[in-house]
Amino acid sequence: MRGWMRDLTDLALPTECGGCGSPPAVLCARCRTLLERAEPRRVRPVPEPPGLPVVYAAAPYAREVRALLLAHKERGALALTGALGAALAEAVRAGLRPEPGRSTAESRAGPVILVPVPSARWAVRRRGHDPVRRT
């Protein structure tokens, strides 16, 4: 289903929460609160490669948050865009704050850069939308 038709369907038909599956909202109050109260945190791979820039995640990629992201990305739950975008904005703001015990200048060696993982063209065609650009 293409973008405008999916938007219309999301508005017209009852649906279930993309996070926990409970009806009738695409984002129930419990999952909205979970996403809004998530504390962005710095994430590091192990082992951490030298020179890796500071990376923040909006929330742990698990359970309801994982389900919300997949509902938006793979099942076209476009009504989740605003809530996911707000969580992303919080992660960006976290990247702008100094790390505990360090000044802002010491915390960052350069500009803050938001690096989205682009969707492949075939995936955008299959989904009917580009979740990265939409968010």
mmCIF file of C-alpha atoms in Angstrom, residues 8-113:
data_model
loop_
_atom_site.group_PDB
_atom_site.id
_atom_site.type_symbol
_atom_site.label_atom_id
_atom_site.label_comp_id
_atom_site.label_asym_id
_atom_site.label_seq_id
_atom_site.Cartn_x
_atom_site.Cartn_y
_atom_site.Cartn_z
ATOM 1 C CA LEU A 8 -5.852 7.084 5.278
ATOM 2 C CA THR A 9 -6.137 3.464 6.409
ATOM 3 C CA ASP A 10 -4.287 4.253 9.664
ATOM 4 C CA LEU A 11 -6.845 6.975 10.376
ATOM 5 C CA ALA A 12 -9.970 5.078 9.336
ATOM 6 C CA LEU A 13 -9.458 1.565 10.665
ATOM 7 C CA PRO A 14 -8.933 0.494 14.258
ATOM 8 C CA THR A 15 -5.475 -0.907 14.794
ATOM 9 C CA GLU A 16 -3.265 -2.277 17.531
ATOM 10 C CA CYS A 17 -0.299 -0.854 19.381
ATOM 11 C CA GLY A 18 2.929 -1.314 17.445
ATOM 12 C CA GLY A 19 4.793 -1.943 20.695
ATOM 13 C CA CYS A 20 2.674 -4.383 22.692
ATOM 14 C CA GLY A 21 -0.169 -5.330 20.340
ATOM 15 C CA SER A 22 -3.002 -4.046 22.518
ATOM 16 C CA PRO A 23 -5.948 -2.434 20.704
ATOM 17 C CA PRO A 24 -7.171 0.070 19.593
ATOM 18 C CA ALA A 25 -4.327 2.612 19.163
ATOM 19 C CA VAL A 26 -1.177 2.386 17.053
ATOM 20 C CA LEU A 27 0.670 3.577 20.186
ATOM 21 C CA CYS A 28 -0.965 2.779 23.521
ATOM 22 C CA ALA A 29 -0.480 5.007 26.565
ATOM 23 C CA ARG A 30 1.878 2.516 28.255
ATOM 24 C CA CYS A 31 4.188 2.205 25.227
ATOM 25 C CA ARG A 32 4.063 5.979 24.599
ATOM 26 C CA THR A 33 5.168 6.555 28.206
ATOM 27 C CA LEU A 34 7.901 3.912 27.864
ATOM 28 C CA LEU A 35 9.253 5.673 24.765
ATOM 29 C CA GLU A 36 8.929 9.183 26.221
ATOM 30 C CA ARG A 37 10.643 8.235 29.500
ATOM 31 C CA ALA A 38 13.491 6.310 27.894
ATOM 32 C CA GLU A 39 16.812 7.889 28.796
ATOM 33 C CA PRO A 40 19.095 8.239 25.785
ATOM 34 C CA ARG A 41 22.385 6.585 26.597
ATOM 35 C CA ARG A 42 25.816 6.353 25.136
ATOM 36 C CA VAL A 43 26.425 3.063 23.382
ATOM 37 C CA ARG A 44 29.768 1.459 22.594
ATOM 38 C CA PRO A 45 30.681 -1.718 20.761
ATOM 39 C CA VAL A 46 33.021 -4.167 22.464
ATOM 40 C CA PRO A 47 35.821 -3.854 21.633
ATOM 41 C CA GLU A 48 35.509 -0.135 20.922
ATOM 42 C CA PRO A 49 37.541 0.790 17.835
ATOM 43 C CA PRO A 50 39.931 3.719 18.198
ATOM 44 C CA GLY A 51 38.517 6.994 16.920
ATOM 45 C CA LEU A 52 34.892 5.911 17.123
ATOM 46 C CA PRO A 53 32.743 9.004 17.585
ATOM 47 C CA VAL A 54 30.410 9.230 20.559
ATOM 48 C CA VAL A 55 27.149 7.421 19.754
ATOM 49 C CA TYR A 56 23.833 7.736 21.599
ATOM 50 C CA ALA A 57 20.757 5.527 21.355
ATOM 51 C CA ALA A 58 17.290 6.863 22.134
ATOM 52 C CA ALA A 59 16.325 3.667 23.975
ATOM 53 C CA PRO A 60 17.517 0.072 24.268
ATOM 54 C CA TYR A 61 16.609 -1.885 21.114
ATOM 55 C CA ALA A 62 14.495 -4.488 22.914
ATOM 56 C CA ARG A 63 10.915 -5.565 23.571
ATOM 57 C CA GLU A 64 8.331 -2.820 22.942
ATOM 58 C CA VAL A 65 10.804 -0.281 21.530
ATOM 59 C CA ARG A 66 12.089 -2.851 19.029
ATOM 60 C CA ALA A 67 8.504 -3.751 18.099
ATOM 61 C CA LEU A 68 7.626 -0.048 17.600
ATOM 62 C CA LEU A 69 10.592 0.495 15.292
ATOM 63 C CA LEU A 70 9.771 -2.606 13.265
ATOM 64 C CA ALA A 71 6.076 -1.662 13.064
ATOM 65 C CA HIS A 72 7.050 1.724 11.641
ATOM 66 C CA LYS A 73 9.746 0.404 9.333
ATOM 67 C CA GLU A 74 8.354 -2.897 8.076
ATOM 68 C CA ARG A 75 4.595 -2.684 8.592
ATOM 69 C CA GLY A 76 4.111 0.967 7.696
ATOM 70 C CA ALA A 77 2.719 2.152 11.047
ATOM 71 C CA LEU A 78 3.191 5.755 9.948
ATOM 72 C CA ALA A 79 1.351 7.148 12.959
ATOM 73 C CA LEU A 80 4.451 6.228 15.004
ATOM 74 C CA THR A 81 6.640 8.725 13.115
ATOM 75 C CA GLY A 82 6.119 11.615 15.549
ATOM 76 C CA ALA A 83 6.819 9.597 18.695
ATOM 77 C CA LEU A 84 9.893 7.944 17.169
ATOM 78 C CA GLY A 85 11.137 11.296 15.866
ATOM 79 C CA ALA A 86 10.757 12.811 19.341
ATOM 80 C CA ALA A 87 12.806 9.948 20.835
ATOM 81 C CA LEU A 88 15.472 10.489 18.167
ATOM 82 C CA ALA A 89 15.552 14.214 18.994
ATOM 83 C CA GLU A 90 16.178 13.344 22.662
ATOM 84 C CA ALA A 91 19.142 11.164 21.645
ATOM 85 C CA VAL A 92 20.566 14.056 19.599
ATOM 86 C CA ARG A 93 20.117 16.401 22.579
ATOM 87 C CA ALA A 94 21.927 13.867 24.778
ATOM 88 C CA GLY A 95 24.827 13.996 22.334
ATOM 89 C CA LEU A 96 24.979 17.766 22.774
ATOM 90 C CA ARG A 97 25.281 17.623 26.575
ATOM 91 C CA PRO A 98 28.722 17.251 28.147
ATOM 92 C CA GLU A 99 29.616 13.865 29.553
ATOM 93 C CA PRO A 100 29.676 13.695 33.375
ATOM 94 C CA GLY A 101 32.899 15.181 34.706
ATOM 95 C CA ARG A 102 33.921 16.723 31.361
ATOM 96 C CA SER A 103 33.313 20.036 29.653
ATOM 97 C CA THR A 104 31.364 20.181 26.394
ATOM 98 C CA ALA A 105 34.595 20.820 24.473
ATOM 99 C CA GLU A 106 36.286 17.799 26.089
ATOM 100 C CA SER A 107 33.273 15.583 25.437
ATOM 101 C CA ARG A 108 33.180 16.173 21.691
ATOM 102 C CA ALA A 109 36.082 16.326 19.287
ATOM 103 C CA GLY A 110 33.972 17.735 16.455
ATOM 104 C CA PRO A 111 30.491 18.614 15.287
ATOM 105 C CA VAL A 112 27.453 16.546 16.195
ATOM 106 C CA ILE A 113 26.418 14.524 13.157
#
